[in-house]
Amino acid sequence: ERKPAGLLLSGVEMLERVADDIPDAARILMKRFWPGPLGLIFPGRPDLPPGVLGEGRGVSARAPGSAVALEVVRLAGRPVTATSANRAGENPPRTADDVERSLGDLVDAVLDAGETPGGSPSTLVDVRGENPILIREGAIAWEAVIACLR
């Protein structure tokens, strides 16, 4: 099963291009955790391509904590698709050489910004309903997300 590609944004101002609605809970979480390792699932705009839409027409978006990734998005002037830089089941790469070894035949270019810090993946929260739903706990503990919303 193909997973939809998440989107990297430069910030909240870019979110209106992809989200049909921005709930109050999402605004609170973005103010506290963006830029950083928190992905949020919003109702996607009807004009989005199918490759970025998930179940129920949700779109996953985050403002990355990496200054290099933020600058790429800023220079692009629009949301940029993002996915893990490894094949399913493989360990996440730490260097550009690791990416080349794993995905060299699938990518046109690799931006070498030095070794990644590694660690946990981003936390992913669905904010489409009345109450946020944890999809994947990662670098930000679910307890911290909930505490922020109290």
PDB file of C-alpha atoms in Angstrom:
ATOM      1  CA  GLU A   1       0.000   0.000   0.000  1.00  0.00           C
ATOM      2  CA  ARG A   2       1.371   3.412  -1.010  1.00  0.00           C
ATOM      3  CA  LYS A   3       1.502   5.995   1.731  1.00  0.00           C
ATOM      4  CA  PRO A   4       0.804   9.610   0.796  1.00  0.00           C
ATOM      5  CA  ALA A   5       3.787  11.946   0.789  1.00  0.00           C
ATOM      6  CA  GLY A   6       3.894  14.420   3.641  1.00  0.00           C
ATOM      7  CA  LEU A   7       4.450  18.092   2.957  1.00  0.00           C
ATOM      8  CA  LEU A   8       7.111  20.367   4.393  1.00  0.00           C
ATOM      9  CA  LEU A   9       6.050  23.981   4.882  1.00  0.00           C
ATOM     10  CA  SER A  10       7.970  27.110   5.765  1.00  0.00           C
ATOM     11  CA  GLY A  11       5.323  27.912   8.359  1.00  0.00           C
ATOM     12  CA  VAL A  12       1.666  28.522   9.070  1.00  0.00           C
ATOM     13  CA  GLU A  13       1.317  31.036   6.218  1.00  0.00           C
ATOM     14  CA  MET A  14       1.970  28.250   3.686  1.00  0.00           C
ATOM     15  CA  LEU A  15      -0.550  25.909   5.308  1.00  0.00           C
ATOM     16  CA  GLU A  16      -3.556  27.680   3.787  1.00  0.00           C
ATOM     17  CA  ARG A  17      -2.409  26.426   0.367  1.00  0.00           C
ATOM     18  CA  VAL A  18      -2.960  22.792   1.381  1.00  0.00           C
ATOM     19  CA  ALA A  19      -5.406  22.685   4.321  1.00  0.00           C
ATOM     20  CA  ASP A  20      -9.144  23.186   3.883  1.00  0.00           C
ATOM     21  CA  ASP A  21      -9.518  23.979   7.590  1.00  0.00           C
ATOM     22  CA  ILE A  22      -7.076  24.834  10.384  1.00  0.00           C
ATOM     23  CA  PRO A  23      -8.633  23.870  13.730  1.00  0.00           C
ATOM     24  CA  ASP A  24      -7.857  25.856  16.885  1.00  0.00           C
ATOM     25  CA  ALA A  25      -6.033  22.864  18.409  1.00  0.00           C
ATOM     26  CA  ALA A  26      -3.741  22.773  15.370  1.00  0.00           C
ATOM     27  CA  ARG A  27      -2.954  26.481  15.739  1.00  0.00           C
ATOM     28  CA  ILE A  28      -1.954  25.931  19.378  1.00  0.00           C
ATOM     29  CA  LEU A  29       0.258  22.966  18.484  1.00  0.00           C
ATOM     30  CA  MET A  30       1.903  24.777  15.566  1.00  0.00           C
ATOM     31  CA  LYS A  31       2.692  27.801  17.731  1.00  0.00           C
ATOM     32  CA  ARG A  32       4.351  25.561  20.328  1.00  0.00           C
ATOM     33  CA  PHE A  33       6.105  22.909  18.187  1.00  0.00           C
ATOM     34  CA  TRP A  34       6.786  24.428  14.731  1.00  0.00           C
ATOM     35  CA  PRO A  35       9.331  24.407  13.335  1.00  0.00           C
ATOM     36  CA  GLY A  36      10.078  20.959  14.669  1.00  0.00           C
ATOM     37  CA  PRO A  37       9.253  17.269  14.593  1.00  0.00           C
ATOM     38  CA  LEU A  38       5.440  17.500  14.704  1.00  0.00           C
ATOM     39  CA  GLY A  39       3.414  16.515  11.653  1.00  0.00           C
ATOM     40  CA  LEU A  40      -0.281  17.351  11.639  1.00  0.00           C
ATOM     41  CA  ILE A  41      -2.985  15.836   9.454  1.00  0.00           C
ATOM     42  CA  PHE A  42      -5.468  18.400   8.158  1.00  0.00           C
ATOM     43  CA  PRO A  43      -8.467  18.157   5.844  1.00  0.00           C
ATOM     44  CA  GLY A  44      -6.831  18.571   2.426  1.00  0.00           C
ATOM     45  CA  ARG A  45      -7.967  21.162  -0.081  1.00  0.00           C
ATOM     46  CA  PRO A  46      -9.992  19.671  -2.940  1.00  0.00           C
ATOM     47  CA  ASP A  47      -7.429  20.746  -5.563  1.00  0.00           C
ATOM     48  CA  LEU A  48      -4.515  18.770  -4.057  1.00  0.00           C
ATOM     49  CA  PRO A  49      -2.973  15.965  -6.126  1.00  0.00           C
ATOM     50  CA  PRO A  50      -3.831  12.411  -5.028  1.00  0.00           C
ATOM     51  CA  GLY A  51      -0.182  11.650  -4.158  1.00  0.00           C
ATOM     52  CA  VAL A  52      -0.345  13.841  -1.060  1.00  0.00           C
ATOM     53  CA  LEU A  53      -3.818  12.853   0.109  1.00  0.00           C
ATOM     54  CA  GLY A  54      -4.328  10.063   2.583  1.00  0.00           C
ATOM     55  CA  GLU A  55      -7.354   8.349   3.995  1.00  0.00           C
ATOM     56  CA  GLY A  56     -10.363  10.650   4.188  1.00  0.00           C
ATOM     57  CA  ARG A  57      -8.579  13.253   2.030  1.00  0.00           C
ATOM     58  CA  GLY A  58      -6.195  14.130   4.852  1.00  0.00           C
ATOM     59  CA  VAL A  59      -2.935  15.934   4.165  1.00  0.00           C
ATOM     60  CA  SER A  60       0.088  15.644   6.456  1.00  0.00           C
ATOM     61  CA  ALA A  61       2.144  18.796   6.925  1.00  0.00           C
ATOM     62  CA  ARG A  62       4.920  20.106   9.145  1.00  0.00           C
ATOM     63  CA  ALA A  63       7.483  22.866   9.359  1.00  0.00           C
ATOM     64  CA  PRO A  64      10.805  21.010   9.674  1.00  0.00           C
ATOM     65  CA  GLY A  65      13.259  21.779  12.448  1.00  0.00           C
ATOM     66  CA  SER A  66      16.197  21.585  10.040  1.00  0.00           C
ATOM     67  CA  ALA A  67      17.394  25.024   8.908  1.00  0.00           C
ATOM     68  CA  VAL A  68      18.485  23.501   5.573  1.00  0.00           C
ATOM     69  CA  ALA A  69      15.074  21.911   4.941  1.00  0.00           C
ATOM     70  CA  LEU A  70      13.305  25.153   5.881  1.00  0.00           C
ATOM     71  CA  GLU A  71      15.497  27.078   3.459  1.00  0.00           C
ATOM     72  CA  VAL A  72      14.757  24.616   0.634  1.00  0.00           C
ATOM     73  CA  VAL A  73      11.024  25.116   1.212  1.00  0.00           C
ATOM     74  CA  ARG A  74      11.442  28.884   1.463  1.00  0.00           C
ATOM     75  CA  LEU A  75      13.417  28.992  -1.793  1.00  0.00           C
ATOM     76  CA  ALA A  76      10.846  26.769  -3.519  1.00  0.00           C
ATOM     77  CA  GLY A  77       8.143  29.192  -2.424  1.00  0.00           C
ATOM     78  CA  ARG A  78       5.638  26.373  -1.992  1.00  0.00           C
ATOM     79  CA  PRO A  79       5.099  23.192   0.018  1.00  0.00           C
ATOM     80  CA  VAL A  80       7.631  20.459  -0.757  1.00  0.00           C
ATOM     81  CA  THR A  81       6.841  16.751  -0.583  1.00  0.00           C
ATOM     82  CA  ALA A  82       8.873  14.806   1.919  1.00  0.00           C
ATOM     83  CA  THR A  83       9.254  11.156   2.720  1.00  0.00           C
ATOM     84  CA  SER A  84      11.735   8.970   4.517  1.00  0.00           C
ATOM     85  CA  ALA A  85      15.056   8.684   2.694  1.00  0.00           C
ATOM     86  CA  ASN A  86      15.166   4.906   2.978  1.00  0.00           C
ATOM     87  CA  ARG A  87      13.342   1.868   1.674  1.00  0.00           C
ATOM     88  CA  ALA A  88      10.719   0.251   3.916  1.00  0.00           C
ATOM     89  CA  GLY A  89      12.324  -1.889   6.597  1.00  0.00           C
ATOM     90  CA  GLU A  90      15.776  -0.293   6.299  1.00  0.00           C
ATOM     91  CA  ASN A  91      17.385   1.864   8.960  1.00  0.00           C
ATOM     92  CA  PRO A  92      17.120   5.612   8.363  1.00  0.00           C
ATOM     93  CA  PRO A  93      20.216   6.982   6.592  1.00  0.00           C
ATOM     94  CA  ARG A  94      22.596   9.261   8.468  1.00  0.00           C
ATOM     95  CA  THR A  95      24.628  10.603   5.520  1.00  0.00           C
ATOM     96  CA  ALA A  96      24.168  11.504   1.858  1.00  0.00           C
ATOM     97  CA  ASP A  97      26.286   8.440   0.969  1.00  0.00           C
ATOM     98  CA  ASP A  98      23.805   6.252   2.881  1.00  0.00           C
ATOM     99  CA  VAL A  99      20.951   7.721   0.815  1.00  0.00           C
ATOM    100  CA  GLU A 100      22.855   7.146  -2.429  1.00  0.00           C
ATOM    101  CA  ARG A 101      23.497   3.502  -1.501  1.00  0.00           C
ATOM    102  CA  SER A 102      19.865   2.899  -0.598  1.00  0.00           C
ATOM    103  CA  LEU A 103      17.955   5.055  -3.094  1.00  0.00           C
ATOM    104  CA  GLY A 104      20.473   6.083  -5.733  1.00  0.00           C
ATOM    105  CA  ASP A 105      18.437   4.492  -8.517  1.00  0.00           C
ATOM    106  CA  LEU A 106      15.236   6.257  -7.413  1.00  0.00           C
ATOM    107  CA  VAL A 107      16.330   9.861  -6.893  1.00  0.00           C
ATOM    108  CA  ASP A 108      17.672  12.534  -9.210  1.00  0.00           C
ATOM    109  CA  ALA A 109      19.758  14.368  -6.622  1.00  0.00           C
ATOM    110  CA  VAL A 110      20.792  14.254  -2.981  1.00  0.00           C
ATOM    111  CA  LEU A 111      21.477  17.422  -0.997  1.00  0.00           C
ATOM    112  CA  ASP A 112      24.399  16.783   1.358  1.00  0.00           C
ATOM    113  CA  ALA A 113      23.918  18.974   4.432  1.00  0.00           C
ATOM    114  CA  GLY A 114      26.096  16.820   6.677  1.00  0.00           C
ATOM    115  CA  GLU A 115      25.244  13.944   8.953  1.00  0.00           C
ATOM    116  CA  THR A 116      21.708  13.893  10.302  1.00  0.00           C
ATOM    117  CA  PRO A 117      21.172  13.985  14.049  1.00  0.00           C
ATOM    118  CA  GLY A 118      19.137  10.770  13.853  1.00  0.00           C
ATOM    119  CA  GLY A 119      16.811   9.902  16.664  1.00  0.00           C
ATOM    120  CA  SER A 120      13.070   9.448  16.704  1.00  0.00           C
ATOM    121  CA  PRO A 121      10.841  10.227  13.731  1.00  0.00           C
ATOM    122  CA  SER A 122       8.404  13.111  13.910  1.00  0.00           C
ATOM    123  CA  THR A 123       5.258  12.738  15.980  1.00  0.00           C
ATOM    124  CA  LEU A 124       2.146  12.613  13.794  1.00  0.00           C
ATOM    125  CA  VAL A 125      -1.238  13.864  15.029  1.00  0.00           C
ATOM    126  CA  ASP A 126      -4.580  13.939  13.189  1.00  0.00           C
ATOM    127  CA  VAL A 127      -6.282  17.262  13.976  1.00  0.00           C
ATOM    128  CA  ARG A 128      -9.301  16.817  11.709  1.00  0.00           C
ATOM    129  CA  GLY A 129     -11.764  15.781  14.418  1.00  0.00           C
ATOM    130  CA  GLU A 130     -13.027  17.333  17.612  1.00  0.00           C
ATOM    131  CA  ASN A 131     -10.179  15.738  19.568  1.00  0.00           C
ATOM    132  CA  PRO A 132      -6.640  15.260  18.171  1.00  0.00           C
ATOM    133  CA  ILE A 133      -5.670  11.627  17.561  1.00  0.00           C
ATOM    134  CA  LEU A 134      -2.142  10.287  17.925  1.00  0.00           C
ATOM    135  CA  ILE A 135      -1.093   8.488  14.727  1.00  0.00           C
ATOM    136  CA  ARG A 136       2.598   7.996  15.571  1.00  0.00           C
ATOM    137  CA  GLU A 137       4.492   8.988  18.692  1.00  0.00           C
ATOM    138  CA  GLY A 138       7.978  10.158  17.888  1.00  0.00           C
ATOM    139  CA  ALA A 139      10.300  12.935  18.996  1.00  0.00           C
ATOM    140  CA  ILE A 140       7.510  14.791  20.810  1.00  0.00           C
ATOM    141  CA  ALA A 141       5.771  12.780  23.523  1.00  0.00           C
ATOM    142  CA  TRP A 142       1.990  12.472  23.256  1.00  0.00           C
ATOM    143  CA  GLU A 143       1.781  13.730  26.854  1.00  0.00           C
ATOM    144  CA  ALA A 144       3.492  16.969  25.779  1.00  0.00           C
ATOM    145  CA  VAL A 145       0.986  17.403  22.926  1.00  0.00           C
ATOM    146  CA  ILE A 146      -1.987  16.863  25.240  1.00  0.00           C
ATOM    147  CA  ALA A 147      -0.511  19.140  27.943  1.00  0.00           C
ATOM    148  CA  CYS A 148      -0.171  21.909  25.375  1.00  0.00           C
ATOM    149  CA  LEU A 149      -3.904  21.683  24.604  1.00  0.00           C
ATOM    150  CA  ARG A 150      -5.140  21.860  28.216  1.00  0.00           C
TER     151      ARG A 150
END
